[in-house]
Amino acid sequence: MIRKIFVIFAIAGLIMMLLPLVVNFEYKDSLNELSSQYVRGSIDDLKSQNVVTSVIVSYRGLDTLGEVTVLFLATAGVGFLLKHKKNKNSLRKASELLQTSSSFLVALIILFGIYIFVHGHLTPGGGFQGGVIIASAFLLMILSDINLKFNHLILHLVESFSGAFYVVVGLIGLLLGIGFLNINIVPLGNFGQLFSAGAIPIVYSLIGLKVGAELTAILNTMGGEQ
Amino acid sequence: MTLTIIIILGVIMIAAAFGAIYFNKLLAAIVSAGVISLLASVIYLVLGSPDVAMTEATIGSGLTTIIFLFALNKVRKENKK
Amino acid sequence: MIFSLILGFILLILGISMMLTRNNLIKIVIGFSIMDTGIHLIIVSIGYIRNRTAPIIDAAVNIKDATSQVVDPIPSALVLTAIVIGLAVTAVMLSFIVEMYKKTKSLSIDDYQELKW
């Protein structure tokens, strides 16, 4: 009973706290200084069509490195918690339809994921979305074949090498004297082409491989039987 | 147009949120949370941020739901043992 | 957009009240994910500007005059980060729940009293 009263008071307090934000909300009609700097800089300095991509990879690149590290820590935590499993599975097999179609679809889905993260600086999408699409292809494999065993060595190699190369790309910028994770280490190219925007496609491809490998590891630990 | 889409989807999302709170079956609650994420991705697209819409559609409504279902499956298997 | 802002606040409050009132551990995590969606909606609707297009400088946007034709790119970038981190946090929470269920065979939060005072 006392707990319910406390809960009601907490929610009422939260509503009282948030109400001024809604009432005093005012429409913006122009970008603020920082955002216009990012938009102009993305066009003039980085030659990247997608402004969100250039904010994530270049202007807030260190932040993204930290984010990928958090994802790695989460993968390690899930693997550590759900490690020891020795029960013989008595699950029923996947249907004929799923088994036949998955072997055909997996390659296409992986190709689509690679397309998404290679074109991250031109169209919506990028490393995180492409990595998730690649992980969903492996999810289809997990669902279709229950006794599937992933080669953990390849998964670990892809994950750690892409992470290491990401840091190496950052350190090359430091070595050339233009700053950590600067994308100017590669010629910038023309605005709007596939090979443009400096090192953004390289960095986003590495992020895509790393995210795909990590999420595949999470799905394999949580869904697969070992 | 934008307003109509947001109001219609918003009513469905709030209904799905109440469903997630009051459904007794865990499976129904998990699917309701997935529906909220999926409709939110449409709203992001209307609000002019397609990057966020893609991320929410793949991660928020795809992988999160799958991970919930895997955890529910593991819990049920423990129960049976 | 004021309506998506209000929708985000409603989802935030529903998620928090679900976390506070429900008994089942998995339902608490579902409440967390609903709260996450609400917060993302709030941040994205703060960055929206009326009659403008997505921050992708293609044929639909005049390059010379780009800053007066696109919406704010910074909330999009922040929310993209937050969604990925939200997935990682949810996965860790759910694997903790599976481990806790192995120990006590119960999903009810009332059965975990080690930290109660």
PDB file of C-alpha atoms in Angstrom, chain A residues 67-83 152 155-156 159 209-222, chain B residues 67, chain C residues 84-85 87-93 95:
ATOM      1  CA  GLU A  67      30.321   3.610 -28.220  1.00  0.00           C
ATOM      2  CA  VAL A  68      31.870   0.679 -30.083  1.00  0.00           C
ATOM      3  CA  THR A  69      33.865  -0.096 -26.938  1.00  0.00           C
ATOM      4  CA  VAL A  70      30.659  -0.124 -24.867  1.00  0.00           C
ATOM      5  CA  LEU A  71      29.135  -2.549 -27.368  1.00  0.00           C
ATOM      6  CA  PHE A  72      32.211  -4.772 -27.052  1.00  0.00           C
ATOM      7  CA  LEU A  73      31.932  -4.699 -23.256  1.00  0.00           C
ATOM      8  CA  ALA A  74      28.262  -5.670 -23.485  1.00  0.00           C
ATOM      9  CA  THR A  75      29.166  -8.593 -25.742  1.00  0.00           C
ATOM     10  CA  ALA A  76      31.833  -9.717 -23.286  1.00  0.00           C
ATOM     11  CA  GLY A  77      29.366  -9.381 -20.388  1.00  0.00           C
ATOM     12  CA  VAL A  78      26.661 -11.428 -22.123  1.00  0.00           C
ATOM     13  CA  GLY A  79      29.202 -14.087 -23.080  1.00  0.00           C
ATOM     14  CA  PHE A  80      30.523 -14.207 -19.529  1.00  0.00           C
ATOM     15  CA  LEU A  81      27.088 -14.471 -17.904  1.00  0.00           C
ATOM     16  CA  LEU A  82      25.617 -17.118 -20.216  1.00  0.00           C
ATOM     17  CA  LYS A  83      28.769 -19.127 -20.689  1.00  0.00           C
ATOM     18  CA  HIS A 152      34.327 -18.535 -33.022  1.00  0.00           C
ATOM     19  CA  LEU A 155      34.201 -14.122 -35.387  1.00  0.00           C
ATOM     20  CA  HIS A 156      36.847 -13.038 -32.875  1.00  0.00           C
ATOM     21  CA  GLU A 159      35.872  -8.306 -34.379  1.00  0.00           C
ATOM     22  CA  LEU A 209      32.213  -5.327 -39.543  1.00  0.00           C
ATOM     23  CA  LYS A 210      32.816  -4.852 -35.824  1.00  0.00           C
ATOM     24  CA  VAL A 211      29.153  -4.259 -34.979  1.00  0.00           C
ATOM     25  CA  GLY A 212      28.097  -7.212 -37.155  1.00  0.00           C
ATOM     26  CA  ALA A 213      30.563  -9.568 -35.461  1.00  0.00           C
ATOM     27  CA  GLU A 214      29.626  -8.360 -31.958  1.00  0.00           C
ATOM     28  CA  LEU A 215      25.869  -8.626 -32.459  1.00  0.00           C
ATOM     29  CA  THR A 216      26.301 -12.063 -34.059  1.00  0.00           C
ATOM     30  CA  ALA A 217      28.208 -13.114 -30.943  1.00  0.00           C
ATOM     31  CA  ILE A 218      25.403 -11.770 -28.683  1.00  0.00           C
ATOM     32  CA  LEU A 219      22.710 -13.547 -30.721  1.00  0.00           C
ATOM     33  CA  ASN A 220      24.731 -16.753 -30.796  1.00  0.00           C
ATOM     34  CA  THR A 221      25.244 -16.688 -27.039  1.00  0.00           C
ATOM     35  CA  MET A 222      21.610 -15.902 -26.245  1.00  0.00           C
TER      36      MET A 222
ATOM     37  CA  ILE B  67      16.762 -10.834 -27.831  1.00  0.00           C
TER      38      ILE B  67
ATOM     39  CA  VAL C  84      22.777   1.177 -30.150  1.00  0.00           C
ATOM     40  CA  ILE C  85      23.764   1.610 -26.492  1.00  0.00           C
ATOM     41  CA  LEU C  87      20.361  -2.525 -27.297  1.00  0.00           C
ATOM     42  CA  ALA C  88      23.621  -3.385 -25.495  1.00  0.00           C
ATOM     43  CA  VAL C  89      22.161  -2.456 -22.097  1.00  0.00           C
ATOM     44  CA  THR C  90      19.000  -4.490 -22.775  1.00  0.00           C
ATOM     45  CA  ALA C  91      21.052  -7.556 -23.734  1.00  0.00           C
ATOM     46  CA  VAL C  92      23.121  -7.347 -20.537  1.00  0.00           C
ATOM     47  CA  MET C  93      19.998  -6.877 -18.377  1.00  0.00           C
ATOM     48  CA  SER C  95      21.277 -12.139 -19.479  1.00  0.00           C
TER      49      SER C  95
END
